[in-house]
mmCIF file of C-alpha atoms in Angstrom:
data_model
loop_
_atom_site.group_PDB
_atom_site.id
_atom_site.type_symbol
_atom_site.label_atom_id
_atom_site.label_comp_id
_atom_site.label_asym_id
_atom_site.label_seq_id
_atom_site.Cartn_x
_atom_site.Cartn_y
_atom_site.Cartn_z
ATOM 1 C CA MET J 247 -124.529 33.410 -46.566
ATOM 2 C CA ASN J 248 -128.301 33.077 -47.070
ATOM 3 C CA ALA J 249 -129.907 30.865 -49.719
ATOM 4 C CA ALA J 250 -130.658 33.752 -52.085
ATOM 5 C CA ALA J 251 -127.058 34.979 -51.978
ATOM 6 C CA SER J 252 -125.623 31.515 -52.419
ATOM 7 C CA ARG J 253 -127.485 30.794 -55.663
ATOM 8 C CA PRO J 254 -125.366 33.093 -57.878
ATOM 9 C CA ALA J 255 -122.184 31.709 -56.292
ATOM 10 C CA ALA J 256 -123.327 28.137 -56.969
ATOM 11 C CA ARG J 257 -124.229 29.059 -60.526
ATOM 12 C CA ALA J 258 -120.818 30.693 -61.029
ATOM 13 C CA ALA J 259 -119.053 27.560 -59.768
ATOM 14 C CA ALA J 260 -121.127 25.348 -62.060
ATOM 15 C CA ILE J 261 -120.433 27.605 -65.035
ATOM 16 C CA PHE J 262 -116.722 27.505 -64.238
ATOM 17 C CA ALA J 263 -116.804 23.680 -64.178
ATOM 18 C CA VAL J 264 -118.687 23.363 -67.473
ATOM 19 C CA ALA J 265 -116.509 25.957 -69.195
ATOM 20 C CA THR J 266 -113.415 24.121 -67.989
ATOM 21 C CA SER J 267 -114.682 20.831 -69.407
ATOM 22 C CA GLY J 268 -115.126 22.526 -72.781
ATOM 23 C CA PHE J 269 -111.557 23.761 -72.771
ATOM 24 C CA LEU J 270 -110.409 20.252 -71.800
ATOM 25 C CA LEU J 271 -112.082 18.923 -74.954
ATOM 26 C CA SER J 272 -110.423 21.641 -77.003
ATOM 27 C CA MET J 273 -106.965 20.739 -75.723
ATOM 28 C CA PHE J 274 -107.621 17.048 -76.389
ATOM 29 C CA TYR J 275 -108.639 17.753 -79.984
ATOM 30 C CA ARG J 276 -105.586 19.944 -80.603
ATOM 31 C CA VAL J 277 -102.979 17.254 -79.921
ATOM 32 C CA SER J 278 -105.030 14.140 -80.667
ATOM 33 C CA VAL J 279 -103.179 13.384 -83.914
ATOM 34 C CA THR J 280 -99.778 12.874 -82.282
ATOM 35 C CA VAL J 281 -99.956 9.419 -80.714
ATOM 36 C CA VAL J 282 -101.978 7.972 -83.605
ATOM 37 C CA SER J 283 -99.904 9.645 -86.334
ATOM 38 C CA ASN J 284 -98.326 6.398 -87.538
ATOM 39 C CA GLU J 285 -101.721 4.684 -87.713
ATOM 40 C CA LEU J 286 -103.271 7.631 -89.565
ATOM 41 C CA ALA J 287 -100.388 7.683 -92.031
ATOM 42 C CA ALA J 288 -100.769 3.977 -92.766
ATOM 43 C CA ASP J 289 -104.593 3.967 -92.940
ATOM 44 C CA LEU J 290 -105.038 7.127 -95.022
ATOM 45 C CA GLY J 291 -101.798 7.008 -97.030
ATOM 46 C CA LEU J 292 -100.323 10.195 -95.571
ATOM 47 C CA GLY J 293 -96.724 11.391 -95.700
ATOM 48 C CA ALA J 294 -95.081 14.118 -93.610
ATOM 49 C CA ALA J 295 -96.757 16.939 -95.538
ATOM 50 C CA GLY J 296 -100.149 15.237 -95.400
ATOM 51 C CA LEU J 297 -99.965 14.639 -91.657
ATOM 52 C CA SER J 298 -98.851 18.232 -91.098
ATOM 53 C CA ALA J 299 -101.765 19.554 -93.153
ATOM 54 C CA LEU J 300 -104.196 17.256 -91.334
ATOM 55 C CA SER J 301 -103.028 18.428 -87.920
ATOM 56 C CA ALA J 302 -102.887 22.077 -89.035
ATOM 57 C CA ALA J 303 -106.463 22.006 -90.405
ATOM 58 C CA PHE J 304 -107.775 22.220 -86.837
ATOM 59 C CA PHE J 305 -105.762 25.359 -86.114
ATOM 60 C CA TYR J 306 -106.519 27.116 -89.405
ATOM 61 C CA ALA J 307 -110.263 26.663 -88.907
ATOM 62 C CA PHE J 308 -109.951 27.698 -85.253
ATOM 63 C CA ALA J 309 -108.002 30.833 -86.191
ATOM 64 C CA ALA J 310 -110.370 31.767 -89.017
ATOM 65 C CA ALA J 311 -113.244 31.983 -86.519
ATOM 66 C CA GLN J 312 -111.495 34.413 -84.149
ATOM 67 C CA PRO J 313 -112.120 37.783 -85.911
ATOM 68 C CA LEU J 314 -115.876 37.199 -85.864
ATOM 69 C CA LEU J 315 -115.907 35.329 -82.561
ATOM 70 C CA GLY J 316 -114.627 38.151 -80.338
ATOM 71 C CA PRO J 317 -117.164 40.823 -81.346
ATOM 72 C CA SER J 318 -119.922 38.180 -81.304
ATOM 73 C CA LEU J 319 -119.088 37.189 -77.734
ATOM 74 C CA ASP J 320 -119.015 40.848 -76.657
ATOM 75 C CA ARG J 321 -122.357 41.565 -78.338
ATOM 76 C CA LEU J 322 -124.346 38.317 -77.974
ATOM 77 C CA GLY J 323 -122.766 36.504 -75.048
ATOM 78 C CA PRO J 324 -121.073 33.099 -75.006
ATOM 79 C CA ARG J 325 -123.855 30.595 -74.176
ATOM 80 C CA LEU J 326 -125.580 29.914 -77.483
ATOM 81 C CA ILE J 327 -122.438 30.554 -79.503
ATOM 82 C CA MET J 328 -120.569 27.875 -77.539
ATOM 83 C CA VAL J 329 -123.489 25.434 -77.871
ATOM 84 C CA GLY J 330 -123.656 25.779 -81.656
ATOM 85 C CA LEU J 331 -119.907 25.524 -82.076
ATOM 86 C CA GLY J 332 -119.726 22.529 -79.734
ATOM 87 C CA LEU J 333 -122.184 20.574 -81.856
ATOM 88 C CA THR J 334 -120.081 21.440 -84.903
ATOM 89 C CA ALA J 335 -117.030 19.874 -83.217
ATOM 90 C CA ALA J 336 -118.969 16.702 -82.395
ATOM 91 C CA GLY J 337 -119.936 16.431 -86.059
ATOM 92 C CA GLY J 338 -116.316 16.926 -87.044
ATOM 93 C CA SER J 339 -115.166 14.130 -84.744
ATOM 94 C CA LEU J 340 -117.782 11.829 -86.236
ATOM 95 C CA LEU J 341 -116.733 12.720 -89.795
ATOM 96 C CA PHE J 342 -113.070 12.188 -88.896
ATOM 97 C CA ALA J 343 -113.793 8.756 -87.405
ATOM 98 C CA LEU J 344 -115.701 7.654 -90.511
ATOM 99 C CA ALA J 345 -113.328 9.180 -93.083
ATOM 100 C CA ASP J 346 -112.126 6.814 -95.794
ATOM 101 C CA SER J 347 -109.755 9.331 -97.391
ATOM 102 C CA ALA J 348 -107.341 12.087 -96.447
ATOM 103 C CA THR J 349 -109.845 14.665 -97.732
ATOM 104 C CA GLY J 350 -112.627 13.438 -95.461
ATOM 105 C CA ALA J 351 -110.277 13.390 -92.472
ATOM 106 C CA PHE J 352 -109.075 16.922 -93.310
ATOM 107 C CA TRP J 353 -112.615 18.329 -93.294
ATOM 108 C CA GLY J 354 -113.448 16.448 -90.123
ATOM 109 C CA ARG J 355 -110.402 17.936 -88.447
ATOM 110 C CA ALA J 356 -111.317 21.422 -89.711
ATOM 111 C CA LEU J 357 -114.821 21.100 -88.244
ATOM 112 C CA MET J 358 -113.267 20.092 -84.934
ATOM 113 C CA GLY J 359 -111.197 23.290 -85.006
ATOM 114 C CA LEU J 360 -114.175 25.474 -85.895
ATOM 115 C CA GLY J 361 -116.267 23.832 -83.202
ATOM 116 C CA MET J 362 -113.648 24.312 -80.497
ATOM 117 C CA SER J 363 -112.901 27.916 -81.514
ATOM 118 C CA GLY J 364 -115.145 29.437 -78.847
ATOM 119 C CA ASN J 365 -114.335 27.228 -75.878
ATOM 120 C CA LEU J 366 -111.451 29.262 -74.468
ATOM 121 C CA MET J 367 -112.636 32.742 -75.432
ATOM 122 C CA GLY J 368 -116.177 31.924 -74.338
ATOM 123 C CA ALA J 369 -114.852 30.621 -71.015
ATOM 124 C CA LEU J 370 -112.715 33.731 -70.470
ATOM 125 C CA THR J 371 -115.698 35.946 -71.283
ATOM 126 C CA LEU J 372 -117.700 34.070 -68.643
ATOM 127 C CA LEU J 373 -114.871 34.663 -66.142
ATOM 128 C CA VAL J 374 -114.996 38.395 -66.913
ATOM 129 C CA ASN J 375 -118.794 38.425 -66.454
ATOM 130 C CA TRP J 376 -119.109 36.240 -63.348
ATOM 131 C CA PHE J 377 -115.963 36.812 -61.239
ATOM 132 C CA PRO J 378 -114.002 39.772 -59.758
ATOM 133 C CA ALA J 379 -111.334 41.307 -61.979
ATOM 134 C CA ASP J 380 -108.523 40.723 -59.463
ATOM 135 C CA ARG J 381 -109.115 36.954 -59.673
ATOM 136 C CA PHE J 382 -109.053 36.748 -63.469
ATOM 137 C CA ALA J 383 -105.473 35.528 -64.015
ATOM 138 C CA THR J 384 -105.714 33.065 -61.122
ATOM 139 C CA LEU J 385 -109.016 31.602 -62.312
ATOM 140 C CA MET J 386 -107.786 31.564 -65.905
ATOM 141 C CA GLY J 387 -104.748 29.642 -64.693
ATOM 142 C CA VAL J 388 -106.928 27.090 -62.900
ATOM 143 C CA LEU J 389 -109.305 26.779 -65.864
ATOM 144 C CA THR J 390 -106.531 26.303 -68.391
ATOM 145 C CA SER J 391 -104.620 24.008 -66.042
ATOM 146 C CA VAL J 392 -107.534 21.649 -65.479
ATOM 147 C CA GLY J 393 -108.558 22.006 -69.121
ATOM 148 C CA SER J 394 -105.058 21.097 -70.203
ATOM 149 C CA LEU J 395 -105.650 17.635 -68.773
ATOM 150 C CA GLY J 396 -107.034 17.172 -72.276
ATOM 151 C CA MET J 397 -103.437 17.062 -73.517
ATOM 152 C CA ALA J 398 -102.649 14.390 -70.957
ATOM 153 C CA LEU J 399 -105.707 12.380 -71.997
ATOM 154 C CA ALA J 400 -104.577 12.666 -75.614
ATOM 155 C CA ALA J 401 -101.217 11.106 -74.695
ATOM 156 C CA THR J 402 -100.974 7.706 -72.964
ATOM 157 C CA PRO J 403 -104.757 7.223 -72.410
ATOM 158 C CA LEU J 404 -105.527 7.894 -76.082
ATOM 159 C CA ALA J 405 -102.698 5.569 -77.102
ATOM 160 C CA LEU J 406 -104.216 2.802 -74.958
ATOM 161 C CA LEU J 407 -107.755 3.454 -76.245
ATOM 162 C CA ALA J 408 -106.575 3.525 -79.850
ATOM 163 C CA HIS J 409 -104.686 0.276 -79.243
ATOM 164 C CA ALA J 410 -107.882 -1.337 -77.921
ATOM 165 C CA ALA J 411 -110.544 0.165 -80.205
ATOM 166 C CA GLY J 412 -108.577 1.675 -83.093
ATOM 167 C CA TRP J 413 -108.242 5.365 -83.789
ATOM 168 C CA ARG J 414 -111.704 5.424 -85.391
ATOM 169 C CA GLY J 415 -113.354 3.992 -82.292
ATOM 170 C CA ALA J 416 -111.553 6.529 -80.138
ATOM 171 C CA PHE J 417 -112.939 9.457 -82.135
ATOM 172 C CA LEU J 418 -116.456 7.992 -82.184
ATOM 173 C CA ALA J 419 -116.301 7.916 -78.370
ATOM 174 C CA LEU J 420 -115.013 11.500 -78.358
ATOM 175 C CA ALA J 421 -117.992 12.661 -80.451
ATOM 176 C CA ALA J 422 -120.376 11.176 -77.859
ATOM 177 C CA VAL J 423 -118.517 12.861 -74.981
ATOM 178 C CA ASN J 424 -118.628 16.146 -76.898
ATOM 179 C CA VAL J 425 -122.426 16.003 -77.232
ATOM 180 C CA CYS J 426 -122.792 15.398 -73.477
ATOM 181 C CA GLN J 427 -120.604 18.405 -72.690
ATOM 182 C CA VAL J 428 -122.660 20.649 -74.993
ATOM 183 C CA ALA J 429 -125.863 19.531 -73.265
ATOM 184 C CA ALA J 430 -124.392 20.456 -69.877
ATOM 185 C CA LEU J 431 -123.313 23.829 -71.245
ATOM 186 C CA PHE J 432 -126.824 24.573 -72.567
ATOM 187 C CA PHE J 433 -128.537 23.814 -69.262
ATOM 188 C CA VAL J 434 -125.989 25.351 -66.858
ATOM 189 C CA VAL J 435 -124.453 28.443 -68.470
ATOM 190 C CA ARG J 436 -125.969 31.926 -68.330
ATOM 191 C CA ASN J 437 -124.193 34.896 -69.888
ATOM 192 C CA HIS J 438 -124.393 37.208 -66.837
ATOM 193 C CA PRO J 439 -125.316 37.061 -63.146
ATOM 194 C CA PRO J 440 -128.908 38.102 -62.362
ATOM 195 C CA GLY J 441 -129.257 41.878 -62.310
ATOM 196 C CA ALA J 442 -125.755 42.538 -63.627
ATOM 197 C CA GLU J 443 -125.066 45.680 -65.664
ATOM 198 C CA VAL J 444 -124.214 44.542 -69.182
ATOM 199 C CA ARG J 445 -121.545 46.491 -71.070
ATOM 200 C CA THR J 446 -121.257 45.739 -74.754
ATOM 201 C CA ALA J 447 -118.924 46.748 -77.531
ATOM 202 C CA ASP J 448 -119.729 49.469 -80.075
ATOM 203 C CA ALA J 449 -123.309 48.826 -81.209
ATOM 204 C CA VAL J 450 -122.771 50.567 -84.544
ATOM 205 C CA ASN J 451 -119.661 48.743 -85.664
ATOM 206 C CA PRO J 452 -118.437 45.947 -83.389
ATOM 207 C CA PHE J 453 -115.316 45.522 -85.516
ATOM 208 C CA ARG J 454 -114.113 49.091 -84.947
ATOM 209 C CA GLY J 455 -112.163 47.903 -81.937
ATOM 210 C CA MET J 456 -110.150 45.537 -84.097
ATOM 211 C CA GLY J 457 -108.812 48.533 -86.006
ATOM 212 C CA ARG J 458 -107.910 50.284 -82.755
ATOM 213 C CA LEU J 459 -105.963 47.241 -81.619
ATOM 214 C CA ALA J 460 -104.159 46.996 -84.936
ATOM 215 C CA ARG J 461 -102.811 50.524 -84.460
ATOM 216 C CA THR J 462 -101.132 49.725 -81.131
ATOM 217 C CA PRO J 463 -97.555 48.346 -81.264
ATOM 218 C CA TRP J 464 -97.962 46.249 -78.102
ATOM 219 C CA PHE J 465 -100.759 44.258 -79.753
ATOM 220 C CA TRP J 466 -98.405 43.039 -82.500
ATOM 221 C CA ILE J 467 -95.658 42.127 -80.028
ATOM 222 C CA VAL J 468 -98.049 40.155 -77.812
ATOM 223 C CA SER J 469 -99.519 38.492 -80.903
ATOM 224 C CA ALA J 470 -96.098 37.531 -82.257
ATOM 225 C CA ALA J 471 -95.066 36.134 -78.878
ATOM 226 C CA THR J 472 -98.160 33.975 -78.586
ATOM 227 C CA PHE J 473 -97.781 32.903 -82.239
ATOM 228 C CA PHE J 474 -94.359 31.408 -81.558
ATOM 229 C CA ARG J 475 -94.913 30.365 -77.933
ATOM 230 C CA PHE J 476 -98.116 28.375 -78.369
ATOM 231 C CA GLY J 477 -97.311 27.537 -81.976
ATOM 232 C CA SER J 478 -94.046 25.866 -81.042
ATOM 233 C CA PHE J 479 -95.558 24.022 -78.093
ATOM 234 C CA MET J 480 -98.505 22.711 -80.110
ATOM 235 C CA ALA J 481 -96.349 21.843 -83.118
ATOM 236 C CA LEU J 482 -94.091 19.886 -80.783
ATOM 237 C CA THR J 483 -96.767 18.086 -78.762
ATOM 238 C CA GLY J 484 -99.402 18.072 -81.504
ATOM 239 C CA LEU J 485 -97.320 16.264 -84.129
ATOM 240 C CA TRP J 486 -93.526 16.493 -84.263
ATOM 241 C CA ALA J 487 -92.786 14.925 -80.883
ATOM 242 C CA GLY J 488 -94.489 11.746 -82.084
ATOM 243 C CA PRO J 489 -92.118 10.789 -84.939
ATOM 244 C CA TYR J 490 -89.172 12.353 -83.091
ATOM 245 C CA LEU J 491 -89.667 10.160 -80.020
ATOM 246 C CA ARG J 492 -90.791 7.007 -81.814
ATOM 247 C CA GLN J 493 -88.579 6.988 -84.890
ATOM 248 C CA ALA J 494 -85.558 9.162 -84.095
ATOM 249 C CA LEU J 495 -85.157 8.199 -80.433
ATOM 250 C CA GLY J 496 -86.601 4.675 -80.719
ATOM 251 C CA LEU J 497 -89.389 4.869 -78.108
ATOM 252 C CA GLY J 498 -92.538 2.745 -78.337
ATOM 253 C CA GLN J 499 -96.038 4.219 -78.678
ATOM 254 C CA VAL J 500 -96.839 4.135 -74.958
ATOM 255 C CA ALA J 501 -93.350 5.385 -73.952
ATOM 256 C CA ALA J 502 -93.729 8.297 -76.380
ATOM 257 C CA GLY J 503 -97.148 8.951 -74.874
ATOM 258 C CA ASN J 504 -95.504 9.099 -71.460
ATOM 259 C CA MET J 505 -93.169 11.868 -72.651
ATOM 260 C CA LEU J 506 -96.174 13.843 -73.882
ATOM 261 C CA LEU J 507 -97.847 13.142 -70.554
ATOM 262 C CA ALA J 508 -94.830 14.664 -68.775
ATOM 263 C CA SER J 509 -95.061 17.748 -70.975
ATOM 264 C CA SER J 510 -98.775 18.049 -70.207
ATOM 265 C CA ALA J 511 -98.088 17.655 -66.486
ATOM 266 C CA GLY J 512 -95.597 20.527 -66.566
ATOM 267 C CA TYR J 513 -98.064 22.704 -68.457
ATOM 268 C CA ILE J 514 -100.926 21.851 -66.095
ATOM 269 C CA LEU J 515 -98.944 22.501 -62.914
ATOM 270 C CA SER J 516 -97.478 25.754 -64.188
ATOM 271 C CA LEU J 517 -100.715 27.449 -65.286
ATOM 272 C CA PRO J 518 -102.346 28.111 -61.880
ATOM 273 C CA LEU J 519 -98.969 28.869 -60.326
ATOM 274 C CA ALA J 520 -98.203 31.505 -62.954
ATOM 275 C CA GLY J 521 -101.667 33.031 -62.581
ATOM 276 C CA ARG J 522 -101.405 33.173 -58.791
ATOM 277 C CA VAL J 523 -97.916 34.702 -58.860
ATOM 278 C CA SER J 524 -99.074 37.234 -61.464
ATOM 279 C CA ASP J 525 -102.237 38.236 -59.574
ATOM 280 C CA ARG J 526 -101.060 38.135 -55.970
ATOM 281 C CA THR J 527 -97.326 37.730 -55.452
ATOM 282 C CA LEU J 528 -95.444 39.833 -58.007
ATOM 283 C CA ARG J 529 -98.416 41.845 -59.314
ATOM 284 C CA THR J 530 -97.105 41.838 -62.863
ATOM 285 C CA ARG J 531 -98.078 40.438 -66.230
ATOM 286 C CA LYS J 532 -95.027 41.311 -68.308
ATOM 287 C CA TRP J 533 -92.423 39.906 -65.929
ATOM 288 C CA ILE J 534 -94.211 36.569 -65.809
ATOM 289 C CA VAL J 535 -94.353 36.258 -69.593
ATOM 290 C CA VAL J 536 -90.838 37.456 -70.528
ATOM 291 C CA PRO J 537 -88.778 35.023 -68.389
ATOM 292 C CA SER J 538 -90.997 32.098 -69.365
ATOM 293 C CA LEU J 539 -90.532 32.796 -73.073
ATOM 294 C CA LEU J 540 -86.763 32.972 -72.773
ATOM 295 C CA ALA J 541 -86.593 29.774 -70.686
ATOM 296 C CA PHE J 542 -88.874 27.956 -73.150
ATOM 297 C CA ALA J 543 -86.600 28.992 -76.032
ATOM 298 C CA LEU J 544 -83.543 27.587 -74.268
ATOM 299 C CA LEU J 545 -85.299 24.287 -73.580
ATOM 300 C CA LEU J 546 -86.381 23.972 -77.211
ATOM 301 C CA ALA J 547 -82.728 24.385 -78.166
ATOM 302 C CA ALA J 548 -81.881 21.642 -75.621
ATOM 303 C CA LEU J 549 -83.687 19.132 -77.867
ATOM 304 C CA ILE J 550 -80.935 19.508 -80.475
ATOM 305 C CA PRO J 551 -78.149 17.410 -78.881
ATOM 306 C CA LEU J 552 -80.388 14.484 -77.815
ATOM 307 C CA ASP J 553 -79.858 11.011 -79.259
ATOM 308 C CA ARG J 554 -80.888 7.394 -78.578
ATOM 309 C CA SER J 555 -78.497 7.197 -75.626
ATOM 310 C CA THR J 556 -80.330 9.945 -73.727
ATOM 311 C CA PRO J 557 -81.568 8.442 -70.426
ATOM 312 C CA LEU J 558 -85.347 8.294 -70.068
ATOM 313 C CA PRO J 559 -85.339 10.318 -66.798
ATOM 314 C CA VAL J 560 -83.475 13.140 -68.564
ATOM 315 C CA LEU J 561 -85.884 13.043 -71.495
ATOM 316 C CA THR J 562 -88.870 13.016 -69.142
ATOM 317 C CA ALA J 563 -87.528 15.978 -67.158
ATOM 318 C CA LEU J 564 -86.891 17.947 -70.347
ATOM 319 C CA PHE J 565 -90.413 17.395 -71.665
ATOM 320 C CA PHE J 566 -91.856 18.295 -68.248
ATOM 321 C CA LEU J 567 -89.905 21.567 -68.247
ATOM 322 C CA LEU J 568 -90.932 22.336 -71.818
ATOM 323 C CA GLY J 569 -94.545 22.282 -70.679
ATOM 324 C CA PHE J 570 -93.765 24.142 -67.450
ATOM 325 C CA THR J 571 -92.079 27.067 -69.225
ATOM 326 C CA ALA J 572 -94.547 27.247 -72.129
ATOM 327 C CA ALA J 573 -97.578 27.657 -69.861
ATOM 328 C CA PRO J 574 -96.969 31.085 -68.197
ATOM 329 C CA GLY J 575 -97.337 32.786 -71.579
ATOM 330 C CA GLN J 576 -101.073 32.281 -71.024
ATOM 331 C CA VAL J 577 -100.900 35.303 -68.697
ATOM 332 C CA SER J 578 -100.711 37.411 -71.861
ATOM 333 C CA TYR J 579 -104.506 37.051 -72.142
ATOM 334 C CA ALA J 580 -104.925 38.885 -68.826
ATOM 335 C CA HIS J 581 -102.305 41.362 -70.031
ATOM 336 C CA VAL J 582 -104.075 42.208 -73.288
ATOM 337 C CA LYS J 583 -107.472 42.366 -71.549
ATOM 338 C CA GLU J 584 -106.140 44.999 -69.146
ATOM 339 C CA LEU J 585 -104.426 47.052 -71.847
ATOM 340 C CA SER J 586 -107.634 47.203 -73.934
ATOM 341 C CA PRO J 587 -110.611 49.607 -73.674
ATOM 342 C CA ALA J 588 -113.558 48.641 -71.458
ATOM 343 C CA GLY J 589 -116.260 46.624 -73.199
ATOM 344 C CA MET J 590 -113.743 45.106 -75.635
ATOM 345 C CA SER J 591 -112.266 42.319 -73.528
ATOM 346 C CA ALA J 592 -113.508 39.419 -75.671
ATOM 347 C CA THR J 593 -112.620 41.256 -78.882
ATOM 348 C CA ALA J 594 -109.079 41.937 -77.670
ATOM 349 C CA MET J 595 -108.483 38.436 -76.330
ATOM 350 C CA SER J 596 -109.901 36.860 -79.493
ATOM 351 C CA ALA J 597 -107.696 39.064 -81.657
ATOM 352 C CA VAL J 598 -104.619 37.755 -79.849
ATOM 353 C CA ASN J 599 -106.076 34.253 -79.920
ATOM 354 C CA LEU J 600 -106.168 34.479 -83.713
ATOM 355 C CA PHE J 601 -102.365 34.503 -83.690
ATOM 356 C CA ASN J 602 -102.310 31.979 -80.858
ATOM 357 C CA MET J 603 -103.988 29.495 -83.205
ATOM 358 C CA LEU J 604 -102.303 30.580 -86.426
ATOM 359 C CA GLY J 605 -99.005 29.756 -84.722
ATOM 360 C CA PRO J 606 -99.619 25.993 -84.445
ATOM 361 C CA ALA J 607 -101.074 25.829 -87.955
ATOM 362 C CA ALA J 608 -98.130 27.642 -89.530
ATOM 363 C CA LEU J 609 -95.402 25.975 -87.481
ATOM 364 C CA LEU J 610 -96.823 22.491 -87.987
ATOM 365 C CA GLN J 611 -96.458 22.981 -91.720
ATOM 366 C CA ALA J 612 -93.144 24.845 -91.402
ATOM 367 C CA GLY J 613 -91.785 21.718 -89.757
ATOM 368 C CA ALA J 614 -92.676 19.686 -92.829
ATOM 369 C CA LEU J 615 -90.698 22.120 -94.989
ATOM 370 C CA LEU J 616 -87.672 21.983 -92.713
ATOM 371 C CA VAL J 617 -87.233 18.216 -92.516
ATOM 372 C CA PRO J 618 -86.019 16.191 -95.497
ATOM 373 C CA GLY J 619 -88.011 13.319 -96.963
ATOM 374 C CA GLU J 620 -91.156 11.563 -95.785
ATOM 375 C CA MET J 621 -92.279 10.980 -92.192
ATOM 376 C CA ALA J 622 -91.251 7.306 -92.213
ATOM 377 C CA ALA J 623 -87.679 8.281 -93.184
ATOM 378 C CA LEU J 624 -87.140 10.555 -90.169
ATOM 379 C CA ASP J 625 -85.137 8.010 -88.197
ATOM 380 C CA SER J 626 -82.320 10.217 -86.894
ATOM 381 C CA PRO J 627 -82.398 13.057 -84.309
ATOM 382 C CA GLU J 628 -80.193 15.202 -86.553
ATOM 383 C CA LEU J 629 -82.996 15.398 -89.129
ATOM 384 C CA PHE J 630 -85.128 17.351 -86.635
ATOM 385 C CA LEU J 631 -82.429 19.953 -85.843
ATOM 386 C CA PRO J 632 -83.803 22.657 -88.203
ATOM 387 C CA VAL J 633 -87.253 22.355 -86.624
ATOM 388 C CA TRP J 634 -86.081 22.753 -83.033
ATOM 389 C CA LEU J 635 -83.705 25.592 -83.984
ATOM 390 C CA PHE J 636 -86.420 27.497 -85.837
ATOM 391 C CA PHE J 637 -88.826 27.169 -82.913
ATOM 392 C CA ALA J 638 -86.189 28.243 -80.377
ATOM 393 C CA ILE J 639 -85.156 31.339 -82.342
ATOM 394 C CA GLY J 640 -88.767 32.445 -82.882
ATOM 395 C CA VAL J 641 -89.714 32.076 -79.215
ATOM 396 C CA GLY J 642 -86.502 33.697 -77.963
ATOM 397 C CA PHE J 643 -86.718 36.701 -80.284
ATOM 398 C CA THR J 644 -90.340 37.464 -79.370
ATOM 399 C CA GLY J 645 -89.447 37.043 -75.690
ATOM 400 C CA ILE J 646 -86.918 39.851 -76.055
ATOM 401 C CA LEU J 647 -89.455 42.018 -77.907
ATOM 402 C CA TYR J 648 -92.018 41.490 -75.139
ATOM 403 C CA ILE J 649 -89.863 43.645 -72.859
ATOM 404 C CA LEU J 650 -91.175 46.620 -74.850
ATOM 405 C CA VAL J 651 -94.832 45.879 -73.969
ATOM 406 C CA PRO J 652 -96.237 48.217 -71.279
ATOM 407 C CA GLU J 653 -97.259 46.762 -67.935
ATOM 408 C CA SER J 654 -100.957 46.446 -67.122
ATOM 409 C CA PRO J 655 -102.448 49.585 -65.494
ATOM 410 C CA GLY J 656 -102.466 49.382 -61.698
ATOM 411 C CA MET J 657 -99.971 46.546 -61.471
ATOM 412 C CA GLY J 658 -97.277 47.088 -58.854
ATOM 413 C CA LEU J 659 -94.606 45.057 -60.596
ATOM 414 C CA ARG J 660 -91.136 44.272 -59.388
ATOM 415 C CA GLY J 661 -88.718 44.875 -62.205
ATOM 416 C CA PRO J 662 -88.144 47.519 -64.886
ATOM 417 C CA ARG J 663 -91.313 49.345 -65.784
ATOM 418 C CA ALA J 664 -92.081 50.427 -69.325
ATOM 419 C CA GLY J 665 -94.180 53.535 -69.804
ATOM 420 C CA ARG J 666 -97.476 53.388 -71.595
#
């Protein structure tokens, strides 16, 4: 390869690395309340409902940005949009760290969610623009796998940092890291390779495609599946696992962080594997997503009989498998991209991502309605039974419905094939 030909490849690799670091930050922000939940509750005077609302604020703001984000990415490209949103997240982290009331913390958390709202969709748009189509699911798996290290960093490492510098110091440091990542994004990312043909969405009405999606039954099934799949996983790892492990099962802060670390490890390992199997081995989207949803539902139900006598290796294995089975649902982004009209990939993926982020917001708060009393009173595993049962039923039911979704065009799947 000569020097001129290698420059676009080097640029693509650099863009992939910077985009991945942005998604890592997003995943960190999403679950960063969990291991410091007790400290937040004590410092800001929050009960179960208040902590749920604080954690959910990120996801509501994130979801609210999606209808405008998709058409904007298709029309304007991801670079400047991601830069502006990234600076918003850094400001949110700063506001959160300095908050002296629940209201200030809520708005800081909401700004974090708004600021991170373009990091995954922007990254996926860059994958569409810079890499071959038959590598999309594999590269998405690698990107989301490495990016999901953010969940691991928000487990034991965040617990140790918060122990040393307090939760406020931890979020001040995060704001500084966020600014550095945005600077790298500004200087490295370009929307398209040099000389590439640019295809955009409808120039007259970029939102017309949203109406077309809304009229297709498969869109609602995929959206419902991602609502419950990612919603349950984020509600578990983003808040409810914290009091469950620490208060109901009697684990310390670092030991609880280790369980979340195991869940993150399962998620991280599964993502590239699922993408590779989908792209190269089985050549299917649907038959990656369906089995993973059903297995995830069964594992959520397996939380119900646990008690303080559960051996730590068993608990660790269960949390690892929860992450491992939740992750392959990410293939649904490749699925919806391939079922959508050309020029609408970011719009379609962002439309599904709206439900992907509404899921955690809604299920975080649903958990608060399903458990009795305040957070500090949740000292028995039985008190969490309605939460785990609700999550398991939602994920399992949408997994069954997903069988009705058509396979991606051109996929040579092994398994029953639904007609388009």
